[in-house]
Amino acid sequence: MLSQITKSTASHNSRSLSRLFTDTDELTDDELIKQVNELKKQIKILTLENEIIERTIMRVEPSLMHGVQQALEYALKLQSNSSLNVGSFVRSQASRVGGLDSFNSPSRTLAFSSPSRISTRKFDTSSAKLGGTIIFGSGPRVNVIERSELVTVEMEILINNLENARMKAARKHALLKAEIEEIKLREADIDKASVMFNQEVIVGGWDKIAQRIPAEIWIRFMTEWVKICDSKIGKLRLRTSTLNTQYSKLNGQIRVKTELSESLRAVDFEKLKIENGESEKLIDYKMQQLIELKKMTGDANLTLTIHKKAMMDQNNYLSNIIKSIKTREKLIVELDKERDKIQVQADSLDLKLSEVKKVRLAYEVPDVMDYVKVKAEVADLKHSVKVLENRVHIYQIALASLNKQLMSLSSRANNG
């Protein structure tokens, strides 16, 4: 197939290009420019076709490419004599129109050779063979379906390569992003540590009297910093172990899925499709049951709400009754205490009443003259008490004056 493609492509290209140079003397300048533009387009198409065929050959059977370069060089040597007229005409037309420098290159001169000339050439099998097949000559042409298949295969391969490159670039980008984040975190930790060191050791630990930083402050800062680092390391180790566990778990899941994907067949998908259909039917049935259960649950919730409301009313009434019972029990206790107090007071009043009765029975009303004599004596005694109080006051005043005189005399005696 590849040999047929190679032969047909070369012969078809040479025949199509040779037709363009027939009757060139009868063409005008515009038609010649148009023909040159068509040649450029066709050369681009042929270049793409050649690249696709070369890639296909190198991918499917690279041994067919052995000797191709030597065959091309040999064909160029054979063509150099037969294409002098065509080359001179092309150079003359290129000088008139311009833009045909690409046709003068030795890699493109092969395309302008006549198929009859190429097919009539006889050359050795060692230089004109491509893996046992003749390169130049007539053969079956590559139809549109075969070209589309080749292009489709190459496009799929390019798309896969691009996807792989994109995945690699994404992984590398994620790795670089993670490294940048790690560098930022390290930079932030370093800045934080430097600020803390400046505040606690250089600024706060400076001894103005000794004009130095004591070693104790430096050691204390380092021990605290080591403790902080140990705690952070422990947290990072725990996080790393968690991530490693998750990574191993995900790797196991990917490996299981890969093994399952390798062992799956079309029958398994059909079986899975049937099981999914049965599961969907079961899910629909369960959903209908769930809807019915939701309806029953709604009715039960409504009934429960009604009974709950009635129960709450009963509970409120019961709580009010219990509160009233408790308040009445408290009132009963207080009334019992008041009753005991009143009973005690009543007993004491009964005793007083009995004593009063006794006193009243034994009491005799005195004579009025005796009462008058007693009042007169009391009045005399009060008068005598007032007189005595006045005398005591006078004596106190006299005593105070005598004390003052005595103190003045004693002070004079001391001075004298």
mmCIF file of C-alpha atoms in Angstrom:
data_model
loop_
_atom_site.group_PDB
_atom_site.id
_atom_site.type_symbol
_atom_site.label_atom_id
_atom_site.label_comp_id
_atom_site.label_asym_id
_atom_site.label_seq_id
_atom_site.Cartn_x
_atom_site.Cartn_y
_atom_site.Cartn_z
ATOM 1 C CA MET A 1 0.000 0.000 0.000
ATOM 2 C CA LEU A 2 2.745 2.451 0.946
ATOM 3 C CA SER A 3 4.708 1.630 -2.223
ATOM 4 C CA GLN A 4 1.605 2.237 -4.337
ATOM 5 C CA ILE A 5 0.998 5.533 -2.556
ATOM 6 C CA THR A 6 4.593 6.607 -3.155
ATOM 7 C CA LYS A 7 4.606 5.690 -6.847
ATOM 8 C CA SER A 8 1.170 7.153 -7.552
ATOM 9 C CA THR A 9 1.972 10.387 -5.711
ATOM 10 C CA ALA A 10 5.215 10.957 -7.592
ATOM 11 C CA SER A 11 3.718 10.121 -10.998
ATOM 12 C CA HIS A 12 0.573 12.170 -10.358
ATOM 13 C CA ASN A 13 2.557 15.177 -9.216
ATOM 14 C CA SER A 14 4.878 15.031 -12.219
ATOM 15 C CA ARG A 15 2.001 14.671 -14.685
ATOM 16 C CA SER A 16 -0.032 17.479 -13.103
ATOM 17 C CA LEU A 17 2.939 19.829 -13.082
ATOM 18 C CA SER A 18 3.958 18.990 -16.634
ATOM 19 C CA ARG A 19 0.554 19.960 -17.920
ATOM 20 C CA LEU A 20 1.015 23.465 -16.611
ATOM 21 C CA PHE A 21 3.983 24.106 -18.895
ATOM 22 C CA THR A 22 2.267 23.084 -22.133
ATOM 23 C CA ASP A 23 1.359 25.845 -24.508
ATOM 24 C CA THR A 24 3.022 28.536 -22.333
ATOM 25 C CA ASP A 25 3.783 30.606 -25.423
ATOM 26 C CA GLU A 26 0.095 31.191 -26.017
ATOM 27 C CA LEU A 27 -0.572 32.536 -22.454
ATOM 28 C CA THR A 28 -0.887 36.224 -21.625
ATOM 29 C CA ASP A 29 0.728 37.900 -18.642
ATOM 30 C CA ASP A 30 -2.445 37.720 -16.513
ATOM 31 C CA GLU A 31 -2.999 34.079 -17.342
ATOM 32 C CA LEU A 32 0.645 33.375 -16.604
ATOM 33 C CA ILE A 33 0.392 35.107 -13.201
ATOM 34 C CA LYS A 34 -2.773 33.138 -12.477
ATOM 35 C CA GLN A 35 -1.032 29.917 -13.498
ATOM 36 C CA VAL A 36 1.950 30.794 -11.268
ATOM 37 C CA ASN A 37 -0.370 31.359 -8.287
ATOM 38 C CA GLU A 38 -2.061 28.040 -8.970
ATOM 39 C CA LEU A 39 1.366 26.442 -9.128
ATOM 40 C CA LYS A 40 2.242 27.931 -5.740
ATOM 41 C CA LYS A 41 -0.971 26.598 -4.221
ATOM 42 C CA GLN A 42 -0.426 23.190 -5.789
ATOM 43 C CA ILE A 43 3.190 23.129 -4.574
ATOM 44 C CA LYS A 44 1.993 23.839 -1.011
ATOM 45 C CA ILE A 45 -0.569 21.040 -1.278
ATOM 46 C CA LEU A 46 2.006 18.652 -2.731
ATOM 47 C CA THR A 47 4.481 19.599 0.003
ATOM 48 C CA LEU A 48 1.897 18.783 2.684
ATOM 49 C CA GLU A 49 1.031 15.515 0.949
ATOM 50 C CA ASN A 50 4.701 14.572 0.741
ATOM 51 C CA GLU A 51 5.205 15.384 4.440
ATOM 52 C CA ILE A 52 2.163 13.304 5.419
ATOM 53 C CA ILE A 53 3.304 10.365 3.258
ATOM 54 C CA GLU A 54 6.833 10.605 4.634
ATOM 55 C CA ARG A 55 5.533 10.657 8.195
ATOM 56 C CA THR A 56 3.283 7.691 7.454
ATOM 57 C CA ILE A 57 6.159 5.703 5.940
ATOM 58 C CA MET A 58 8.493 6.555 8.840
ATOM 59 C CA ARG A 59 5.800 5.581 11.318
ATOM 60 C CA VAL A 60 4.606 2.351 9.649
ATOM 61 C CA GLU A 61 7.732 0.997 7.925
ATOM 62 C CA PRO A 62 10.886 3.150 8.135
ATOM 63 C CA SER A 63 12.864 0.624 6.063
ATOM 64 C CA LEU A 64 11.099 1.865 2.917
ATOM 65 C CA MET A 65 12.887 5.208 3.202
ATOM 66 C CA HIS A 66 16.323 3.687 2.669
ATOM 67 C CA GLY A 67 17.794 4.899 -0.599
ATOM 68 C CA VAL A 68 15.172 7.605 -1.223
ATOM 69 C CA GLN A 69 17.671 10.458 -0.983
ATOM 70 C CA GLN A 70 20.040 8.722 -3.379
ATOM 71 C CA ALA A 71 17.166 8.083 -5.804
ATOM 72 C CA LEU A 72 16.170 11.771 -5.667
ATOM 73 C CA GLU A 73 19.737 12.886 -6.348
ATOM 74 C CA TYR A 74 20.009 10.452 -9.257
ATOM 75 C CA ALA A 75 16.666 11.665 -10.648
ATOM 76 C CA LEU A 76 17.846 15.281 -10.381
ATOM 77 C CA LYS A 77 20.983 14.438 -12.354
ATOM 78 C CA LEU A 78 18.906 12.724 -15.034
ATOM 79 C CA GLN A 79 16.482 15.618 -15.105
ATOM 80 C CA SER A 80 19.108 18.355 -15.389
ATOM 81 C CA ASN A 81 19.681 17.680 -19.097
ATOM 82 C CA SER A 82 16.012 17.096 -20.007
ATOM 83 C CA SER A 83 14.657 20.154 -18.202
ATOM 84 C CA LEU A 84 17.022 22.844 -19.541
ATOM 85 C CA ASN A 85 14.386 24.304 -21.797
ATOM 86 C CA VAL A 86 11.771 24.297 -19.099
ATOM 87 C CA GLY A 87 14.178 25.860 -16.580
ATOM 88 C CA SER A 88 15.231 28.610 -18.968
ATOM 89 C CA PHE A 89 11.573 29.338 -19.726
ATOM 90 C CA VAL A 90 10.713 29.484 -16.026
ATOM 91 C CA ARG A 91 13.619 31.808 -15.290
ATOM 92 C CA SER A 92 12.602 34.084 -18.135
ATOM 93 C CA GLN A 93 9.016 34.151 -16.917
ATOM 94 C CA ALA A 94 10.167 34.682 -13.337
ATOM 95 C CA SER A 95 12.163 37.699 -14.448
ATOM 96 C CA ARG A 96 8.971 39.075 -16.015
ATOM 97 C CA VAL A 97 6.523 38.221 -13.259
ATOM 98 C CA GLY A 98 8.630 37.646 -10.133
ATOM 99 C CA GLY A 99 8.051 35.388 -7.133
ATOM 100 C CA LEU A 100 9.145 32.088 -8.760
ATOM 101 C CA ASP A 101 12.475 31.647 -7.001
ATOM 102 C CA SER A 102 11.184 28.555 -5.306
ATOM 103 C CA PHE A 103 11.000 26.724 -8.635
ATOM 104 C CA ASN A 104 14.760 27.148 -9.225
ATOM 105 C CA SER A 105 15.749 25.118 -6.139
ATOM 106 C CA PRO A 106 17.018 21.600 -6.834
ATOM 107 C CA SER A 107 14.431 20.093 -4.510
ATOM 108 C CA ARG A 108 11.599 21.450 -6.683
ATOM 109 C CA THR A 109 12.995 20.666 -10.169
ATOM 110 C CA LEU A 110 11.864 17.087 -9.820
ATOM 111 C CA ALA A 111 8.237 18.151 -9.813
ATOM 112 C CA PHE A 112 8.485 19.831 -13.246
ATOM 113 C CA SER A 113 9.846 16.841 -15.126
ATOM 114 C CA SER A 114 7.592 15.193 -17.654
ATOM 115 C CA PRO A 115 6.060 11.864 -16.616
ATOM 116 C CA SER A 116 6.841 10.405 -20.019
ATOM 117 C CA ARG A 117 10.507 11.303 -19.642
ATOM 118 C CA ILE A 118 10.645 9.944 -16.107
ATOM 119 C CA SER A 119 8.849 6.772 -16.997
ATOM 120 C CA THR A 120 11.093 6.127 -20.034
ATOM 121 C CA ARG A 121 14.266 6.439 -17.957
ATOM 122 C CA LYS A 122 15.951 3.218 -16.994
ATOM 123 C CA PHE A 123 18.150 3.205 -13.913
ATOM 124 C CA ASP A 124 19.580 0.727 -11.494
ATOM 125 C CA THR A 125 17.505 -1.054 -8.927
ATOM 126 C CA SER A 126 19.913 -0.055 -6.167
ATOM 127 C CA SER A 127 19.167 3.663 -6.642
ATOM 128 C CA ALA A 128 15.666 3.633 -8.092
ATOM 129 C CA LYS A 129 14.104 1.172 -5.655
ATOM 130 C CA LEU A 130 12.313 2.147 -2.425
ATOM 131 C CA GLY A 131 12.144 -0.983 -0.365
ATOM 132 C CA GLY A 132 11.732 -3.173 -3.454
ATOM 133 C CA THR A 133 9.278 -0.844 -5.275
ATOM 134 C CA ILE A 134 10.054 1.628 -8.087
ATOM 135 C CA ILE A 135 9.532 5.244 -7.032
ATOM 136 C CA PHE A 136 9.089 6.899 -10.391
ATOM 137 C CA GLY A 137 6.746 5.622 -13.038
ATOM 138 C CA SER A 138 3.138 5.051 -13.641
ATOM 139 C CA GLY A 139 1.024 3.366 -11.011
ATOM 140 C CA PRO A 140 -2.319 3.583 -9.237
ATOM 141 C CA ARG A 141 -3.200 7.071 -8.051
ATOM 142 C CA VAL A 142 -4.049 7.903 -4.429
ATOM 143 C CA ASN A 143 -7.728 8.623 -4.316
ATOM 144 C CA VAL A 144 -9.444 11.094 -2.038
ATOM 145 C CA ILE A 145 -10.522 8.451 0.491
ATOM 146 C CA GLU A 146 -6.970 7.205 0.973
ATOM 147 C CA ARG A 147 -5.674 10.773 1.314
ATOM 148 C CA SER A 148 -8.366 11.596 3.869
ATOM 149 C CA GLU A 149 -7.497 8.441 5.812
ATOM 150 C CA LEU A 150 -3.811 9.350 5.869
ATOM 151 C CA VAL A 151 -4.561 12.929 6.900
ATOM 152 C CA THR A 152 -7.014 11.735 9.568
ATOM 153 C CA VAL A 153 -4.465 9.319 11.034
ATOM 154 C CA GLU A 154 -1.735 11.973 11.060
ATOM 155 C CA MET A 155 -4.115 14.498 12.593
ATOM 156 C CA GLU A 156 -5.047 12.029 15.329
ATOM 157 C CA ILE A 157 -1.379 11.359 16.011
ATOM 158 C CA LEU A 158 -0.637 15.108 16.121
ATOM 159 C CA ILE A 159 -3.621 15.695 18.401
ATOM 160 C CA ASN A 160 -2.447 12.921 20.735
ATOM 161 C CA ASN A 161 1.059 14.365 20.734
ATOM 162 C CA LEU A 162 -0.332 17.812 21.445
ATOM 163 C CA GLU A 163 -2.475 16.442 24.270
ATOM 164 C CA ASN A 164 0.516 14.658 25.755
ATOM 165 C CA ALA A 165 2.614 17.819 25.424
ATOM 166 C CA ARG A 166 -0.199 19.840 26.980
ATOM 167 C CA MET A 167 -0.475 17.384 29.879
ATOM 168 C CA LYS A 168 3.292 17.475 30.400
ATOM 169 C CA ALA A 169 3.237 21.282 30.239
ATOM 170 C CA ALA A 170 0.345 21.375 32.714
ATOM 171 C CA ARG A 171 2.203 19.064 35.116
ATOM 172 C CA LYS A 172 5.361 21.127 34.735
ATOM 173 C CA HIS A 173 3.377 24.331 35.204
ATOM 174 C CA ALA A 174 1.760 22.915 38.345
ATOM 175 C CA LEU A 175 5.173 21.837 39.626
ATOM 176 C CA LEU A 176 6.665 25.265 38.942
ATOM 177 C CA LYS A 177 3.646 26.930 40.554
ATOM 178 C CA ALA A 178 4.061 24.748 43.632
ATOM 179 C CA GLU A 179 7.782 25.582 43.750
ATOM 180 C CA ILE A 180 6.972 29.294 43.457
ATOM 181 C CA GLU A 181 4.429 29.001 46.284
ATOM 182 C CA GLU A 182 6.996 27.137 48.376
ATOM 183 C CA ILE A 183 9.577 29.854 47.692
ATOM 184 C CA LYS A 184 7.029 32.529 48.662
ATOM 185 C CA LEU A 185 6.241 30.686 51.901
ATOM 186 C CA ARG A 186 9.945 30.368 52.656
ATOM 187 C CA GLU A 187 10.461 34.032 51.903
ATOM 188 C CA ALA A 188 7.564 34.967 54.199
ATOM 189 C CA ASP A 189 8.987 32.748 56.980
ATOM 190 C CA ILE A 190 12.423 34.297 56.533
ATOM 191 C CA ASP A 191 10.989 37.834 56.645
ATOM 192 C CA LYS A 192 8.934 36.974 59.718
ATOM 193 C CA ALA A 193 11.960 35.413 61.420
ATOM 194 C CA SER A 194 14.151 38.408 60.607
ATOM 195 C CA VAL A 195 11.534 40.863 61.938
ATOM 196 C CA MET A 196 11.114 38.785 65.102
ATOM 197 C CA PHE A 197 14.888 38.576 65.544
ATOM 198 C CA ASN A 198 15.285 42.340 65.146
ATOM 199 C CA GLN A 199 12.477 43.072 67.615
ATOM 200 C CA GLU A 200 13.330 40.524 70.308
ATOM 201 C CA VAL A 201 17.121 40.295 70.122
ATOM 202 C CA ILE A 202 18.616 43.355 68.465
ATOM 203 C CA VAL A 203 16.115 45.990 69.674
ATOM 204 C CA GLY A 204 14.567 44.427 72.781
ATOM 205 C CA GLY A 205 17.654 42.556 73.987
ATOM 206 C CA TRP A 206 20.117 45.428 73.819
ATOM 207 C CA ASP A 207 21.606 46.157 77.223
ATOM 208 C CA LYS A 208 22.190 49.899 77.543
ATOM 209 C CA ILE A 209 24.461 49.547 80.553
ATOM 210 C CA ALA A 210 26.724 46.812 79.159
ATOM 211 C CA GLN A 211 26.366 48.094 75.579
ATOM 212 C CA ARG A 212 25.881 44.579 74.195
ATOM 213 C CA ILE A 213 23.306 41.860 73.680
ATOM 214 C CA PRO A 214 23.323 39.279 76.497
ATOM 215 C CA ALA A 215 23.861 35.658 75.501
ATOM 216 C CA GLU A 216 20.812 34.550 77.499
ATOM 217 C CA ILE A 217 18.463 36.484 75.239
ATOM 218 C CA TRP A 218 20.081 34.985 72.146
ATOM 219 C CA ILE A 219 19.858 31.436 73.578
ATOM 220 C CA ARG A 220 16.248 31.917 74.680
ATOM 221 C CA PHE A 221 15.284 33.230 71.245
ATOM 222 C CA MET A 222 16.999 30.304 69.531
ATOM 223 C CA THR A 223 15.327 27.716 71.782
ATOM 224 C CA GLU A 224 11.894 29.269 71.201
ATOM 225 C CA TRP A 225 12.552 29.436 67.472
ATOM 226 C CA VAL A 226 13.629 25.771 67.459
ATOM 227 C CA LYS A 227 10.422 24.822 69.276
ATOM 228 C CA ILE A 228 8.336 26.734 66.716
ATOM 229 C CA CYS A 229 10.226 25.037 63.871
ATOM 230 C CA ASP A 230 9.717 21.604 65.466
ATOM 231 C CA SER A 231 5.973 22.215 65.757
ATOM 232 C CA LYS A 232 5.790 23.346 62.118
ATOM 233 C CA ILE A 233 7.840 20.331 61.023
ATOM 234 C CA GLY A 234 5.459 18.037 62.886
ATOM 235 C CA LYS A 235 2.454 19.619 61.194
ATOM 236 C CA LEU A 236 4.131 19.364 57.778
ATOM 237 C CA ARG A 237 5.027 15.723 58.403
ATOM 238 C CA LEU A 238 1.442 14.955 59.357
ATOM 239 C CA ARG A 239 0.185 16.762 56.256
ATOM 240 C CA THR A 240 2.762 14.966 54.088
ATOM 241 C CA SER A 241 1.767 11.575 55.472
ATOM 242 C CA THR A 242 -1.883 12.398 54.804
ATOM 243 C CA LEU A 243 -1.075 13.463 51.240
ATOM 244 C CA ASN A 244 1.021 10.338 50.686
ATOM 245 C CA THR A 245 -1.854 8.195 51.921
ATOM 246 C CA GLN A 246 -4.262 9.958 49.589
ATOM 247 C CA TYR A 247 -1.760 9.660 46.723
ATOM 248 C CA SER A 248 -1.306 5.916 47.275
ATOM 249 C CA LYS A 249 -5.070 5.488 47.512
ATOM 250 C CA LEU A 250 -5.629 7.371 44.248
ATOM 251 C CA ASN A 251 -2.827 5.403 42.573
ATOM 252 C CA GLY A 252 -4.504 2.180 43.647
ATOM 253 C CA GLN A 253 -7.830 3.368 42.275
ATOM 254 C CA ILE A 254 -6.194 4.379 38.972
ATOM 255 C CA ARG A 255 -4.426 1.024 38.740
ATOM 256 C CA VAL A 256 -7.665 -0.867 39.417
ATOM 257 C CA LYS A 257 -9.509 1.242 36.837
ATOM 258 C CA THR A 258 -6.715 0.652 34.313
ATOM 259 C CA GLU A 259 -6.865 -3.093 34.875
ATOM 260 C CA LEU A 260 -10.620 -3.044 34.581
ATOM 261 C CA SER A 261 -10.455 -0.964 31.394
ATOM 262 C CA GLU A 262 -7.978 -3.453 29.902
ATOM 263 C CA SER A 263 -10.115 -6.448 30.810
ATOM 264 C CA LEU A 264 -13.413 -4.942 29.668
ATOM 265 C CA ARG A 265 -15.040 -6.065 26.429
ATOM 266 C CA ALA A 266 -18.121 -5.084 24.445
ATOM 267 C CA VAL A 267 -20.080 -7.805 26.219
ATOM 268 C CA ASP A 268 -19.236 -6.244 29.556
ATOM 269 C CA PHE A 269 -20.639 -2.907 28.373
ATOM 270 C CA GLU A 270 -23.797 -4.618 27.150
ATOM 271 C CA LYS A 271 -24.099 -6.392 30.481
ATOM 272 C CA LEU A 272 -23.488 -3.123 32.296
ATOM 273 C CA LYS A 273 -26.109 -1.460 30.108
ATOM 274 C CA ILE A 274 -28.655 -4.182 30.987
ATOM 275 C CA GLU A 275 -27.773 -3.895 34.677
ATOM 276 C CA ASN A 276 -28.084 -0.126 34.482
ATOM 277 C CA GLY A 277 -31.514 -0.490 32.862
ATOM 278 C CA GLU A 278 -32.657 -2.868 35.608
ATOM 279 C CA SER A 279 -31.180 -0.532 38.214
ATOM 280 C CA GLU A 280 -33.014 2.421 36.663
ATOM 281 C CA LYS A 281 -36.294 0.469 36.771
ATOM 282 C CA LEU A 282 -35.623 -0.437 40.388
ATOM 283 C CA ILE A 283 -34.754 3.180 41.147
ATOM 284 C CA ASP A 284 -38.012 4.352 39.541
ATOM 285 C CA TYR A 285 -39.960 1.801 41.604
ATOM 286 C CA LYS A 286 -38.129 2.874 44.756
ATOM 287 C CA MET A 287 -38.760 6.520 43.894
ATOM 288 C CA GLN A 288 -42.507 5.825 43.602
ATOM 289 C CA GLN A 289 -42.380 4.047 46.942
ATOM 290 C CA LEU A 290 -40.432 6.971 48.351
ATOM 291 C CA ILE A 291 -43.086 9.402 47.087
ATOM 292 C CA GLU A 292 -45.804 7.308 48.738
ATOM 293 C CA LEU A 293 -43.775 7.157 51.920
ATOM 294 C CA LYS A 294 -43.319 10.930 51.788
ATOM 295 C CA LYS A 295 -47.093 11.348 51.492
ATOM 296 C CA MET A 296 -47.642 9.000 54.429
ATOM 297 C CA THR A 297 -44.936 10.790 56.352
ATOM 298 C CA GLY A 298 -46.600 14.143 55.636
ATOM 299 C CA ASP A 299 -49.957 12.856 56.912
ATOM 300 C CA ALA A 300 -48.257 11.360 59.965
ATOM 301 C CA ASN A 301 -46.414 14.615 60.594
ATOM 302 C CA LEU A 302 -49.680 16.554 60.372
ATOM 303 C CA THR A 303 -51.375 14.190 62.832
ATOM 304 C CA LEU A 304 -48.303 14.312 65.039
ATOM 305 C CA THR A 305 -48.355 18.112 64.980
ATOM 306 C CA ILE A 306 -52.007 18.177 66.040
ATOM 307 C CA HIS A 307 -51.413 15.721 68.890
ATOM 308 C CA LYS A 308 -48.227 17.516 69.801
ATOM 309 C CA LYS A 309 -50.114 20.804 70.068
ATOM 310 C CA ALA A 310 -52.788 19.181 72.248
ATOM 311 C CA MET A 311 -50.074 17.583 74.382
ATOM 312 C CA MET A 312 -48.334 20.942 74.751
ATOM 313 C CA ASP A 313 -51.623 22.482 75.938
ATOM 314 C CA GLN A 314 -52.042 19.636 78.432
ATOM 315 C CA ASN A 315 -48.457 20.064 79.572
ATOM 316 C CA ASN A 316 -48.995 23.807 80.055
ATOM 317 C CA TYR A 317 -52.167 23.155 82.055
ATOM 318 C CA LEU A 318 -50.355 20.495 84.096
ATOM 319 C CA SER A 319 -47.402 22.802 84.726
ATOM 320 C CA ASN A 320 -49.785 25.558 85.870
ATOM 321 C CA ILE A 321 -51.489 23.113 88.242
ATOM 322 C CA ILE A 322 -48.135 21.944 89.603
ATOM 323 C CA LYS A 323 -47.077 25.564 90.129
ATOM 324 C CA SER A 324 -50.334 26.372 91.933
ATOM 325 C CA ILE A 325 -49.898 23.259 94.106
ATOM 326 C CA LYS A 326 -46.357 24.290 94.996
ATOM 327 C CA THR A 327 -47.442 27.873 95.808
ATOM 328 C CA ARG A 328 -50.278 26.574 97.981
ATOM 329 C CA GLU A 329 -47.945 24.168 99.761
ATOM 330 C CA LYS A 330 -45.643 27.111 100.478
ATOM 331 C CA LEU A 331 -48.625 29.113 101.744
ATOM 332 C CA ILE A 332 -49.669 26.206 103.939
ATOM 333 C CA VAL A 333 -46.184 25.993 105.448
ATOM 334 C CA GLU A 334 -46.162 29.735 106.091
ATOM 335 C CA LEU A 335 -49.645 29.581 107.605
ATOM 336 C CA ASP A 336 -48.524 26.738 109.866
ATOM 337 C CA LYS A 337 -45.602 28.852 111.014
ATOM 338 C CA GLU A 338 -47.880 31.835 111.613
ATOM 339 C CA ARG A 339 -50.302 29.595 113.469
ATOM 340 C CA ASP A 340 -47.519 28.393 115.745
ATOM 341 C CA LYS A 341 -46.438 31.987 116.373
ATOM 342 C CA ILE A 342 -50.008 33.058 117.072
ATOM 343 C CA GLN A 343 -50.451 30.088 119.363
ATOM 344 C CA VAL A 344 -47.352 31.094 121.315
ATOM 345 C CA GLN A 345 -48.554 34.697 121.492
ATOM 346 C CA ALA A 346 -52.005 33.529 122.587
ATOM 347 C CA ASP A 347 -50.474 31.405 125.347
ATOM 348 C CA SER A 348 -48.376 34.322 126.581
ATOM 349 C CA LEU A 349 -51.408 36.619 126.429
ATOM 350 C CA ASP A 350 -53.421 34.049 128.374
ATOM 351 C CA LEU A 351 -50.771 34.066 131.098
ATOM 352 C CA LYS A 352 -50.719 37.859 131.172
ATOM 353 C CA LEU A 353 -54.488 37.913 131.282
ATOM 354 C CA SER A 354 -54.534 35.507 134.170
ATOM 355 C CA GLU A 355 -51.956 37.589 136.020
ATOM 356 C CA VAL A 356 -53.913 40.767 135.311
ATOM 357 C CA LYS A 357 -57.024 39.083 136.593
ATOM 358 C CA LYS A 358 -55.172 38.066 139.714
ATOM 359 C CA VAL A 359 -53.821 41.600 140.187
ATOM 360 C CA ARG A 360 -57.238 43.084 139.570
ATOM 361 C CA LEU A 361 -58.810 40.769 142.086
ATOM 362 C CA ALA A 362 -56.130 41.592 144.643
ATOM 363 C CA TYR A 363 -55.985 45.342 143.836
ATOM 364 C CA GLU A 364 -57.517 47.827 146.235
ATOM 365 C CA VAL A 365 -58.119 51.488 145.384
ATOM 366 C CA PRO A 366 -56.066 53.804 147.769
ATOM 367 C CA ASP A 367 -57.380 56.843 149.614
ATOM 368 C CA VAL A 368 -57.365 60.223 147.814
ATOM 369 C CA MET A 369 -55.616 62.082 150.673
ATOM 370 C CA ASP A 370 -52.848 59.537 150.709
ATOM 371 C CA TYR A 371 -52.421 60.058 146.963
ATOM 372 C CA VAL A 372 -52.309 63.866 147.496
ATOM 373 C CA LYS A 373 -49.703 63.520 150.258
ATOM 374 C CA VAL A 374 -47.569 61.250 148.074
ATOM 375 C CA LYS A 375 -47.757 63.738 145.138
ATOM 376 C CA ALA A 376 -46.790 66.597 147.452
ATOM 377 C CA GLU A 377 -43.812 64.649 148.765
ATOM 378 C CA VAL A 378 -42.771 63.822 145.234
ATOM 379 C CA ALA A 379 -42.958 67.530 144.281
ATOM 380 C CA ASP A 380 -40.828 68.481 147.306
ATOM 381 C CA LEU A 381 -38.273 65.868 146.436
ATOM 382 C CA LYS A 382 -38.039 67.117 142.832
ATOM 383 C CA HIS A 383 -37.541 70.700 144.088
ATOM 384 C CA SER A 384 -34.827 69.609 146.482
ATOM 385 C CA VAL A 385 -33.115 67.672 143.652
ATOM 386 C CA LYS A 386 -33.092 70.786 141.446
ATOM 387 C CA VAL A 387 -31.651 72.885 144.255
ATOM 388 C CA LEU A 388 -28.915 70.350 144.852
ATOM 389 C CA GLU A 389 -28.121 70.220 141.102
ATOM 390 C CA ASN A 390 -27.780 74.022 141.054
ATOM 391 C CA ARG A 391 -25.424 73.886 144.005
ATOM 392 C CA VAL A 392 -23.310 71.190 142.348
ATOM 393 C CA HIS A 393 -23.054 73.349 139.247
ATOM 394 C CA ILE A 394 -21.986 76.379 141.274
ATOM 395 C CA TYR A 395 -19.411 74.315 143.160
ATOM 396 C CA GLN A 396 -18.033 73.023 139.837
ATOM 397 C CA ILE A 397 -17.638 76.561 138.534
ATOM 398 C CA ALA A 398 -15.848 77.609 141.743
ATOM 399 C CA LEU A 399 -13.612 74.508 141.521
ATOM 400 C CA ALA A 400 -12.665 75.397 137.977
ATOM 401 C CA SER A 401 -11.757 78.964 138.930
ATOM 402 C CA LEU A 402 -9.692 77.712 141.877
ATOM 403 C CA ASN A 403 -7.845 75.306 139.602
ATOM 404 C CA LYS A 404 -7.030 78.140 137.236
ATOM 405 C CA GLN A 405 -5.719 80.271 140.131
ATOM 406 C CA LEU A 406 -3.651 77.343 141.417
ATOM 407 C CA MET A 407 -2.136 76.765 138.010
ATOM 408 C CA SER A 408 -1.263 80.473 137.676
ATOM 409 C CA LEU A 409 0.348 80.498 141.112
ATOM 410 C CA SER A 410 2.358 77.355 140.339
ATOM 411 C CA SER A 411 3.584 78.882 137.063
ATOM 412 C CA ARG A 412 4.647 82.058 138.848
ATOM 413 C CA ALA A 413 6.439 80.043 141.491
ATOM 414 C CA ASN A 414 8.332 78.161 138.870
ATOM 415 C CA ASN A 415 9.282 81.385 137.085
ATOM 416 C CA GLY A 416 10.373 83.020 140.331
#
